Short mmCIF file of C-alpha atoms and ligand atoms in Angstrom, two decimals:
data_model
loop_
_atom_site.label_atom_id
_atom_site.label_comp_id
_atom_site.label_asym_id
_atom_site.label_seq_id
_atom_site.Cartn_x
_atom_site.Cartn_y
_atom_site.Cartn_z
CA UNK A 26 6.42 -14.96 -38.88
CA UNK A 27 9.04 -14.00 -36.30
CA UNK A 28 8.22 -14.36 -32.66
CA UNK A 29 9.04 -11.22 -30.69
CA UNK A 30 9.76 -11.64 -27.03
CA UNK A 31 6.79 -10.26 -25.18
CA UNK A 32 7.48 -7.85 -22.34
CA UNK A 33 5.41 -6.54 -19.47
CA UNK A 34 3.63 -3.23 -20.02
CA UNK A 35 5.92 -0.27 -19.39
CA UNK A 36 5.79 0.92 -15.78
CA UNK A 37 4.18 -2.32 -14.60
CA UNK A 38 6.56 -4.51 -12.68
CA UNK A 39 6.93 -8.20 -12.01
CA UNK A 40 7.79 -8.94 -8.42
CA UNK A 41 10.12 -11.92 -8.53
CA UNK A 42 10.27 -14.55 -5.77
CA UNK A 43 13.30 -13.07 -4.00
CA UNK A 44 11.59 -9.68 -3.71
CA UNK A 45 8.18 -11.21 -3.09
CA UNK A 46 9.54 -12.54 0.21
CA UNK A 47 9.92 -8.95 1.34
CA UNK A 48 6.35 -8.21 0.21
CA UNK A 49 4.97 -11.19 2.13
CA UNK A 50 6.81 -10.12 5.25
CA UNK A 51 5.55 -6.56 4.80
CA UNK A 52 1.95 -7.71 4.30
CA UNK A 53 2.09 -9.72 7.51
CA UNK A 54 3.49 -6.81 9.52
CA UNK A 55 0.85 -4.50 8.06
CA UNK A 56 -2.02 -6.87 8.78
CA UNK A 57 -0.99 -7.28 12.44
CA UNK A 58 -0.57 -3.56 12.78
CA UNK A 59 -4.02 -2.77 11.34
CA UNK A 60 -5.76 -5.39 13.43
CA UNK A 61 -4.09 -3.86 16.48
CA UNK A 62 -6.18 -0.75 15.81
CA UNK A 63 -9.40 -2.56 14.97
CA UNK A 64 -9.36 -1.87 11.22
CA UNK A 65 -11.15 -4.49 9.10
CA UNK A 66 -10.35 -5.62 5.59
CA UNK A 67 -12.47 -4.71 2.57
CA UNK A 68 -11.79 -5.77 -1.04
CA UNK A 69 -13.11 -3.81 -3.98
CA UNK A 70 -12.90 -4.47 -7.74
CA UNK A 71 -9.92 -3.12 -9.70
CA UNK A 72 -12.30 -1.64 -12.26
CA UNK A 73 -15.01 0.91 -11.52
CA UNK A 74 -17.33 3.15 -13.57
CA UNK A 75 -15.26 6.11 -14.82
CA UNK A 76 -17.89 8.47 -13.42
CA UNK A 77 -17.01 7.43 -9.87
CA UNK A 78 -13.45 8.77 -10.06
CA UNK A 79 -14.45 11.89 -11.97
CA UNK A 80 -16.97 12.73 -9.30
CA UNK A 81 -14.83 11.82 -6.29
CA UNK A 82 -11.33 12.89 -7.25
CA UNK A 83 -12.43 15.89 -9.33
CA UNK A 84 -12.48 16.65 -13.07
CA UNK A 85 -9.62 19.13 -12.86
CA UNK A 86 -6.99 17.06 -11.08
CA UNK A 87 -3.82 15.49 -12.47
CA UNK A 88 -5.22 12.05 -11.87
CA UNK A 89 -8.49 12.52 -13.77
CA UNK A 90 -7.09 14.80 -16.46
CA UNK A 91 -4.13 12.72 -17.52
CA UNK A 92 -3.37 9.67 -15.40
CA UNK A 93 -6.39 7.39 -15.63
CA UNK A 94 -6.57 4.18 -17.62
CA UNK A 95 -10.08 4.67 -18.91
CA UNK A 96 -11.66 2.63 -21.66
CA UNK A 97 -14.92 1.70 -23.22
CA UNK A 98 -15.97 -1.89 -22.70
CA UNK A 99 -16.04 -3.16 -26.27
CA UNK A 100 -18.82 -5.59 -25.45
CA UNK A 101 -21.38 -3.22 -24.01
CA UNK A 102 -20.06 0.33 -24.31
CA UNK A 103 -19.68 0.91 -20.53
CA UNK A 104 -17.17 3.58 -19.53
CA UNK A 105 -14.72 1.97 -17.14
CA UNK A 106 -11.46 2.90 -15.38
CA UNK A 107 -8.71 0.91 -13.69
CA UNK A 108 -8.74 2.32 -10.18
CA UNK A 109 -6.12 5.05 -9.67
CA UNK A 110 -6.72 5.06 -5.90
CA UNK A 111 -8.90 3.28 -3.38
CA UNK A 112 -10.86 5.86 -1.40
CA UNK A 113 -13.53 6.43 -4.05
CA UNK A 114 -14.13 2.68 -4.50
CA UNK A 115 -14.17 2.12 -0.75
CA UNK A 116 -16.78 4.82 -0.20
CA UNK A 117 -18.80 3.48 -3.14
CA UNK A 118 -18.76 -0.03 -1.64
CA UNK A 119 -19.65 1.20 1.84
CA UNK A 120 -22.66 3.10 0.47
CA UNK A 121 -23.75 0.36 -1.89
CA UNK A 122 -23.86 -2.13 0.99
CA UNK A 123 -25.13 0.33 3.57
CA UNK A 124 -22.26 -0.36 5.96
CA UNK A 125 -22.67 2.98 7.72
CA UNK A 126 -26.25 2.09 8.65
CA UNK A 127 -25.71 1.93 12.39
CA UNK A 128 -22.02 2.25 13.14
CA UNK A 129 -18.95 4.03 11.85
CA UNK A 130 -16.41 1.84 10.09
CA UNK A 131 -12.66 1.42 10.31
CA UNK A 132 -11.59 -0.23 7.05
CA UNK A 133 -8.45 -1.07 5.11
CA UNK A 134 -7.58 -2.50 1.72
CA UNK A 135 -4.45 -3.12 -0.27
CA UNK A 136 -3.56 -3.83 -3.83
CA UNK A 137 -2.77 -2.52 -7.28
CA UNK A 138 -3.53 1.02 -8.41
CA UNK A 139 -3.07 2.30 -11.96
CA UNK A 140 -1.92 5.70 -13.15
CA UNK A 141 -0.54 6.60 -16.53
CA UNK A 142 2.52 8.52 -15.32
CA UNK A 143 6.08 8.74 -16.60
CA UNK A 144 7.74 5.67 -15.09
CA UNK A 145 10.80 6.38 -12.93
CA UNK A 146 12.20 5.26 -9.61
CA UNK A 147 9.31 5.24 -7.13
CA UNK A 148 6.73 6.12 -9.79
CA UNK A 149 5.06 3.36 -11.75
CA UNK A 150 1.96 2.81 -13.86
CA UNK A 151 0.87 -0.11 -11.78
CA UNK A 152 1.78 0.38 -8.13
CA UNK A 153 0.47 -0.82 -4.79
CA UNK A 154 -1.14 0.99 -1.92
CA UNK A 155 -2.32 0.06 1.50
CA UNK A 156 -5.33 2.28 2.17
CA UNK A 157 -6.87 2.98 5.56
CA UNK A 158 -10.26 4.67 5.94
CA UNK A 159 -12.31 5.64 8.98
CA UNK A 160 -15.85 6.46 7.86
CA UNK A 161 -18.39 8.18 10.06
CA UNK A 162 -15.80 9.71 12.39
CA UNK A 163 -15.67 13.50 12.64
CA UNK A 164 -13.29 14.36 15.45
CA UNK A 165 -9.60 15.14 15.53
CA UNK A 166 -9.15 12.01 17.68
CA UNK A 167 -9.44 9.76 14.62
CA UNK A 168 -7.09 12.03 12.63
CA UNK A 169 -4.59 11.63 15.44
CA UNK A 170 -5.14 7.89 15.65
CA UNK A 171 -4.29 7.46 11.98
CA UNK A 172 -1.15 9.54 12.25
CA UNK A 173 -0.03 7.84 15.45
CA UNK A 174 -0.58 4.44 13.87
CA UNK A 175 1.62 5.41 10.92
CA UNK A 176 4.42 6.29 13.33
CA UNK A 177 4.04 2.86 14.90
CA UNK A 178 4.27 1.18 11.50
CA UNK A 179 7.50 2.99 10.65
CA UNK A 180 8.96 1.67 13.91
CA UNK A 181 7.75 -1.86 13.15
CA UNK A 182 9.31 -1.69 9.69
CA UNK A 183 12.54 -0.24 11.03
CA UNK A 184 12.20 2.83 8.80
CA UNK A 185 14.17 5.90 9.80
CA UNK A 186 14.28 9.45 8.47
CA UNK A 187 10.62 10.03 7.74
CA UNK A 188 8.98 13.23 8.80
CA UNK A 189 5.40 14.38 9.07
CA UNK A 190 3.98 17.36 7.20
CA UNK A 191 0.64 18.60 8.36
CA UNK A 192 -1.85 21.16 7.13
CA UNK A 193 -5.52 22.04 7.34
CA UNK A 194 -7.59 22.94 4.30
CA UNK A 195 -10.52 24.28 6.30
CA UNK A 196 -14.14 23.79 5.28
CA UNK A 197 -15.90 24.62 2.04
CA UNK A 198 -16.93 28.23 2.82
CA UNK A 199 -13.42 29.27 3.83
CA UNK A 200 -11.96 27.43 0.87
CA UNK A 201 -14.31 29.27 -1.46
CA UNK A 202 -13.26 32.64 0.01
CA UNK A 203 -9.61 31.66 -0.27
CA UNK A 204 -10.10 30.46 -3.82
CA UNK A 205 -11.63 33.78 -4.88
CA UNK A 206 -8.74 35.68 -3.32
CA UNK A 207 -6.20 33.39 -4.98
CA UNK A 208 -7.70 33.91 -8.43
CA UNK A 209 -7.72 37.67 -7.92
CA UNK A 210 -4.11 37.58 -6.72
CA UNK A 211 -2.76 35.41 -9.55
CA UNK A 212 -4.68 37.46 -12.11
CA UNK A 213 -2.43 40.34 -11.11
CA UNK A 214 0.64 38.20 -11.86
CA UNK A 215 -0.35 36.62 -15.16
CA UNK A 216 3.10 37.34 -16.67
CA UNK A 217 4.78 34.94 -14.21
CA UNK A 218 2.31 32.04 -14.53
CA UNK A 219 3.38 29.10 -16.67
CA UNK A 220 1.02 27.31 -19.04
CA UNK A 221 -0.16 24.80 -16.42
CA UNK A 222 -0.90 27.52 -13.91
CA UNK A 223 -2.69 29.68 -16.45
CA UNK A 224 -4.86 26.77 -17.45
CA UNK A 225 -5.68 26.01 -13.81
CA UNK A 226 -6.22 29.60 -12.72
CA UNK A 227 -10.00 29.41 -12.82
CA UNK A 228 -10.55 25.67 -12.51
CA UNK A 229 -8.22 24.73 -9.67
CA UNK A 230 -6.13 27.69 -8.43
CA UNK A 231 -5.13 25.81 -5.28
CA UNK A 232 -3.01 23.48 -7.39
CA UNK A 233 -0.90 26.43 -8.53
CA UNK A 234 0.46 26.57 -4.97
CA UNK A 235 1.77 23.06 -5.50
CA UNK A 236 3.82 24.00 -8.58
CA UNK A 237 7.51 23.14 -8.52
CA UNK A 238 8.36 25.74 -11.20
CA UNK A 239 11.25 27.81 -9.73
CA UNK A 240 10.17 30.91 -11.66
CA UNK A 241 6.85 30.97 -9.81
CA UNK A 242 8.08 30.40 -6.27
CA UNK A 243 8.19 34.08 -5.30
CA UNK A 244 4.60 34.85 -6.23
CA UNK A 245 3.48 31.57 -4.69
CA UNK A 246 5.16 32.54 -1.43
CA UNK A 247 3.26 35.83 -1.38
CA UNK A 248 -0.15 34.34 -2.22
CA UNK A 249 -3.12 34.76 0.16
CA UNK A 250 -3.06 32.16 2.92
CA UNK A 251 -5.95 29.82 3.62
CA UNK A 252 -4.98 30.01 7.31
CA UNK A 253 -6.27 33.59 7.31
CA UNK A 254 -9.73 32.44 6.15
CA UNK A 255 -10.32 29.46 8.44
CA UNK A 256 -13.47 29.19 10.58
CA UNK A 257 -13.17 28.74 14.32
CA UNK A 258 -14.36 25.12 14.25
CA UNK A 259 -11.72 24.15 11.76
CA UNK A 260 -9.02 25.95 13.73
CA UNK A 261 -10.06 24.19 16.93
CA UNK A 262 -10.07 20.82 15.15
CA UNK A 263 -6.54 21.44 13.91
CA UNK A 264 -5.32 22.60 17.31
CA UNK A 265 -6.77 19.59 19.09
CA UNK A 266 -5.10 17.30 16.59
CA UNK A 267 -1.76 18.99 17.23
CA UNK A 268 -2.22 18.71 21.00
CA UNK A 269 -2.84 14.94 20.77
CA UNK A 270 0.19 14.47 18.52
CA UNK A 271 2.36 16.40 20.97
CA UNK A 272 1.14 14.25 23.85
CA UNK A 273 2.27 11.22 21.83
CA UNK A 274 5.64 12.78 21.00
CA UNK A 275 4.92 12.80 17.29
CA UNK A 276 6.98 15.53 15.67
CA UNK A 277 5.42 17.40 12.77
CA UNK A 278 5.92 20.41 10.61
CA UNK A 279 2.99 22.55 9.54
CA UNK A 280 3.27 23.08 5.81
CA UNK A 281 0.68 25.61 4.58
CA UNK A 282 1.53 24.63 0.99
CA UNK A 283 0.45 21.05 1.42
CA UNK A 284 -2.77 20.88 -0.61
CA UNK A 285 -2.93 17.30 -2.00
CA UNK A 286 -3.89 16.48 -5.56
CA UNK A 287 -7.41 15.21 -5.00
CA UNK A 288 -10.46 17.45 -4.64
CA UNK A 289 -12.22 15.60 -1.85
CA UNK A 290 -9.99 16.67 1.03
CA UNK A 291 -10.93 19.21 3.68
CA UNK A 292 -9.53 20.11 7.10
CA UNK A 293 -6.66 17.79 8.06
CA UNK A 294 -4.21 16.72 5.37
CA UNK A 295 -0.86 15.09 5.96
CA UNK A 296 2.10 13.50 4.24
CA UNK A 297 4.96 11.40 5.54
CA UNK A 298 8.07 12.23 3.54
CA UNK A 299 11.65 11.11 3.35
CA UNK A 300 14.65 12.71 1.73
CA UNK A 301 16.16 9.32 0.97
CA UNK A 302 14.19 8.36 -2.14
CA UNK A 303 15.04 11.29 -4.38
CA UNK A 304 12.13 13.15 -5.92
CA UNK A 305 9.57 10.47 -5.03
CA UNK A 306 9.83 11.09 -1.30
CA UNK A 307 6.20 10.87 -0.18
CA UNK A 308 5.59 7.42 1.24
CA UNK A 309 2.19 8.00 2.78
CA UNK A 310 -0.48 10.64 2.39
CA UNK A 311 -4.01 11.31 3.43
CA UNK A 312 -6.54 13.51 5.07
CA UNK A 313 -10.12 14.22 5.94
CA UNK A 314 -12.86 14.00 3.32
CA UNK A 315 -16.03 15.06 5.10
CA UNK A 316 -17.93 15.87 1.90
CA UNK A 317 -17.17 12.80 -0.20
CA UNK A 318 -19.76 10.39 1.15
CA UNK A 319 -22.56 12.83 0.40
CA UNK A 320 -21.03 13.63 -2.98
CA UNK A 321 -21.14 9.97 -3.95
CA UNK A 322 -24.79 9.78 -2.96
CA UNK A 323 -24.83 8.84 0.72
CA UNK A 324 -26.19 10.58 3.78
CA UNK A 325 -23.61 13.16 4.86
CA UNK A 326 -20.96 11.62 7.11
CA UNK A 327 -17.42 12.72 7.93
CA UNK A 328 -14.41 10.52 7.17
CA UNK A 329 -10.65 10.40 7.31
CA UNK A 330 -8.14 8.19 5.53
CA UNK A 331 -4.71 7.73 4.07
CA UNK A 332 -2.79 5.56 1.64
CA UNK A 333 0.82 4.49 1.55
CA UNK A 334 2.85 3.59 -1.49
CA UNK A 335 4.15 0.09 -0.97
CA UNK A 336 6.96 0.27 -3.56
CA UNK A 337 8.36 3.43 -1.98
CA UNK A 338 8.06 2.02 1.53
CA UNK A 339 9.83 -1.18 0.58
CA UNK A 340 12.58 0.78 -1.16
CA UNK A 341 13.19 2.52 2.17
CA UNK A 342 13.06 -0.74 4.07
CA UNK A 343 15.65 -2.19 1.72
CA UNK A 344 17.89 0.85 2.06
CA UNK A 345 18.00 0.11 5.76
CA UNK A 346 19.34 -3.32 4.97
CA UNK A 347 16.23 -5.29 5.87
CA UNK A 348 16.30 -8.77 4.37
CA UNK A 349 13.09 -10.74 4.67
CA UNK A 350 13.42 -14.21 6.13
CA UNK A 351 13.35 -16.93 3.48
CA UNK A 352 10.48 -19.38 3.71
CA UNK A 353 11.82 -22.33 5.67
CA UNK A 354 11.91 -25.95 4.61
CA UNK A 355 11.81 -28.67 7.24
CA UNK A 356 12.28 -31.74 5.13
CA UNK A 357 13.75 -32.52 1.68
CA UNK A 358 12.81 -35.91 0.26
CA UNK A 359 15.29 -37.62 -2.08
CA UNK A 360 14.43 -40.85 -3.82
CA UNK A 361 15.47 -43.16 -6.63
CA UNK A 362 13.54 -45.84 -8.43
CA UNK A 363 9.88 -46.14 -9.31
CA UNK A 364 8.69 -47.76 -6.12
CA UNK A 365 10.73 -45.27 -4.06
CA UNK A 366 9.16 -42.35 -5.94
CA UNK A 367 5.69 -43.60 -5.09
CA UNK A 368 6.54 -43.97 -1.42
CA UNK A 369 8.31 -40.59 -1.36
CA UNK A 370 5.25 -38.78 -2.58
CA UNK A 371 2.96 -40.53 -0.06
CA UNK A 372 5.39 -39.83 2.78
CA UNK A 373 5.64 -36.16 1.83
CA UNK A 374 1.86 -35.79 2.04
CA UNK A 375 1.86 -37.52 5.42
CA UNK A 376 4.42 -35.05 6.78
CA UNK A 377 2.44 -32.09 5.42
CA UNK A 378 -0.60 -33.40 7.28
CA UNK A 379 1.52 -32.79 10.36
CA UNK A 380 2.18 -29.16 9.29
CA UNK A 381 5.75 -29.83 8.22
CA UNK A 382 7.18 -27.96 5.24
CA UNK A 383 8.32 -30.49 2.71
CA UNK A 384 10.19 -30.25 -0.59
CA UNK A 385 9.78 -33.40 -2.64
CA UNK A 386 12.63 -33.82 -5.11
CA UNK A 387 11.40 -33.80 -8.67
CA UNK A 388 13.36 -34.41 -11.85
CA UNK A 389 15.48 -37.44 -10.99
CA UNK A 390 19.28 -37.48 -10.77
CA UNK A 391 21.78 -39.40 -8.69
CA UNK A 392 21.50 -39.57 -4.90
CA UNK A 393 24.58 -37.40 -4.72
CA UNK A 394 23.13 -34.61 -6.84
CA UNK A 395 19.82 -34.82 -5.00
CA UNK A 396 21.61 -34.51 -1.65
CA UNK A 397 23.29 -31.34 -2.95
CA UNK A 398 19.84 -29.88 -3.61
CA UNK A 399 18.73 -30.94 -0.14
CA UNK A 400 21.74 -29.12 1.30
CA UNK A 401 21.01 -25.97 -0.69
CA UNK A 402 17.35 -25.94 0.31
CA UNK A 403 18.19 -25.22 3.93
CA UNK A 404 16.09 -28.20 5.06
CA UNK A 405 16.81 -29.50 8.56
CA UNK A 406 16.29 -33.10 7.52
CA UNK A 407 16.72 -35.15 4.36
CA UNK A 408 14.68 -38.29 3.86
CA UNK A 409 16.37 -40.87 1.69
CA UNK A 410 14.29 -43.52 -0.05
CA UNK A 411 15.89 -46.11 -2.33
CA UNK A 412 14.68 -49.51 -3.53
CA UNK A 413 15.79 -51.01 -0.27
CA UNK A 414 13.76 -48.68 1.87
CA UNK A 415 10.77 -48.81 -0.44
CA UNK A 416 10.56 -52.56 -0.30
CA UNK A 417 10.64 -52.54 3.49
CA UNK A 418 8.21 -49.60 3.69
CA UNK A 419 10.89 -47.69 5.54
CA UNK A 420 12.64 -44.34 5.23
CA UNK A 421 16.20 -43.24 6.06
CA UNK A 422 16.21 -40.01 8.05
CA UNK A 423 19.32 -37.86 7.81
CA UNK A 424 19.70 -34.79 10.05
CA UNK A 425 21.41 -32.16 7.89
CA UNK A 426 23.28 -30.43 10.69
CA UNK A 427 25.12 -33.59 11.73
CA UNK A 428 23.93 -36.54 13.75
CA UNK A 429 23.30 -40.17 13.06
CA UNK A 430 21.26 -41.26 10.04
CA UNK A 431 18.49 -43.59 11.19
CA UNK A 432 16.15 -45.89 9.33
CA UNK A 433 12.57 -45.98 10.54
CA UNK A 434 9.26 -47.47 9.47
CA UNK A 435 6.79 -45.20 7.71
CA UNK A 436 4.52 -45.44 10.79
CA UNK A 437 7.24 -43.97 13.03
CA UNK A 438 8.42 -41.35 10.57
CA UNK A 439 6.46 -38.31 11.81
CA UNK A 440 7.54 -38.91 15.40
CA UNK A 441 11.19 -39.31 14.41
CA UNK A 442 11.19 -36.18 12.26
CA UNK A 443 9.55 -34.13 15.00
CA UNK A 444 12.05 -35.37 17.54
CA UNK A 445 14.94 -34.07 15.44
CA UNK A 446 13.30 -30.75 14.61
CA UNK A 447 11.94 -29.83 18.04
P1 ATP B 26 2.89 12.10 -5.89
O1 ATP B 26 2.86 13.52 -5.42
O2 ATP B 26 4.17 11.38 -5.58
O3 ATP B 26 2.47 11.95 -7.32
P2 ATP B 26 0.20 11.58 -5.08
O4 ATP B 26 -0.18 12.77 -4.26
O5 ATP B 26 -0.25 11.50 -6.49
O6 ATP B 26 1.80 11.35 -5.01
P3 ATP B 26 -1.55 9.85 -3.57
O7 ATP B 26 -2.64 9.84 -4.55
O8 ATP B 26 -1.71 10.63 -2.34
O9 ATP B 26 -0.18 10.26 -4.30
O10 ATP B 26 -1.17 8.34 -3.21
C1 ATP B 26 -0.65 7.96 -1.93
C2 ATP B 26 0.73 7.36 -2.06
O11 ATP B 26 0.79 6.39 -3.08
C3 ATP B 26 1.81 8.35 -2.42
O12 ATP B 26 2.25 9.05 -1.29
C4 ATP B 26 2.90 7.45 -2.97
O13 ATP B 26 3.63 6.86 -1.91
C5 ATP B 26 2.09 6.39 -3.66
N1 ATP B 26 2.02 6.64 -5.12
C6 ATP B 26 1.22 7.53 -5.78
N2 ATP B 26 1.42 7.46 -7.11
C7 ATP B 26 2.36 6.49 -7.30
C8 ATP B 26 2.99 5.92 -8.46
N3 ATP B 26 2.67 6.31 -9.69
N4 ATP B 26 3.92 4.96 -8.28
C9 ATP B 26 4.26 4.53 -7.04
N5 ATP B 26 3.69 5.00 -5.91
C10 ATP B 26 2.75 5.97 -6.04
MG1 MG B 27 0.66 11.85 -8.33
#
């Protein structure tokens, strides 16, 4: 039997150590940033009942129709899905544990999401999001807070050339009126609609507005506008949001065609986009979902959230030449001989007790070749332990950036190392 080389699943990427350094740096920046706004971490399972996503995201959306990894648990027949996004799971968890009982919640999560899409640059089958949700908040102040905090993150990450697209979807009554008008309008232009649009005409006509088909752009441009149907409350909400953004010098463009691909949104929706990543230019997207909590079985409560695509963000960060700092090594321990090896390993543990970062040489080799490794590691100090040192319970301490090599007792080692480093 021949052994094929096994490969990762298509569209699911390994993140190798070099790149993982960038991820670690990013995660630290993001955590500080979120804590600066009082958002608290929540962690949900990667797998949820399929019904959750169908109900939350909507049966007639791209995600539910063709992007979900759904399967039947062979052991008990349960219908399960790898999460394609986090909002539905987050709301489910908040309701299940009654977190909205006496206070609204600012929450965030991060991790893998799964969508069966055609893999290409910036579009993967396993990708990562950082999701931010404010549950129980109804005002435009929280919408503004989330947008303002995004702008701060872009500054922290050193990202340039991102712009903000903003729209309001109104509330359910105005959306229903708009929907009826849209269907009537497109029914008069059936000859121009492509197969996708025809299929969606009665199930999700709003999505037709999102079509990229050049042949349909003219009739899309002339379609009835939701703006003309909006209630006063929704208009005021949108205007207040814009006023706050202006006070904070956040530039935005109102894009009436921004509708988002998930059914739960209402009122505010937004996307941060860049022209620098080709077709996959949306790095962050979100909006208000005032009906979702009730739809999933909770007491009605408004909410607002967004998610950013980590792969796309990091691609931008890298374009700007950002190189994450390498993890530093303080001490590299070289040794030769059995007794020396035993002492080396004890000494390394002792230094780690003192919070030093220590690489213990493993795999043998001459002193010379070990010193080369010490050099390459970037360590500030090499410890050298041979038979001589081991027998005397001593260690030779060599500063790597020049300076005298000294031999000290094991008892005095931590002090000596700290003296050189600090
Ligand atoms: P798109 O229009 O690019 O398909 P979307 O509207 O489906 O995006 P959301 O569900 O709003 O995306 O997810 C929020 C963010 O997650 C997106 O703006 C994007 O940055 C990222 N994202 C979504 N799908 C993928 C994917 N398959 N691969 C990588 N990142 C993704
Ligand atoms: Mg998508």
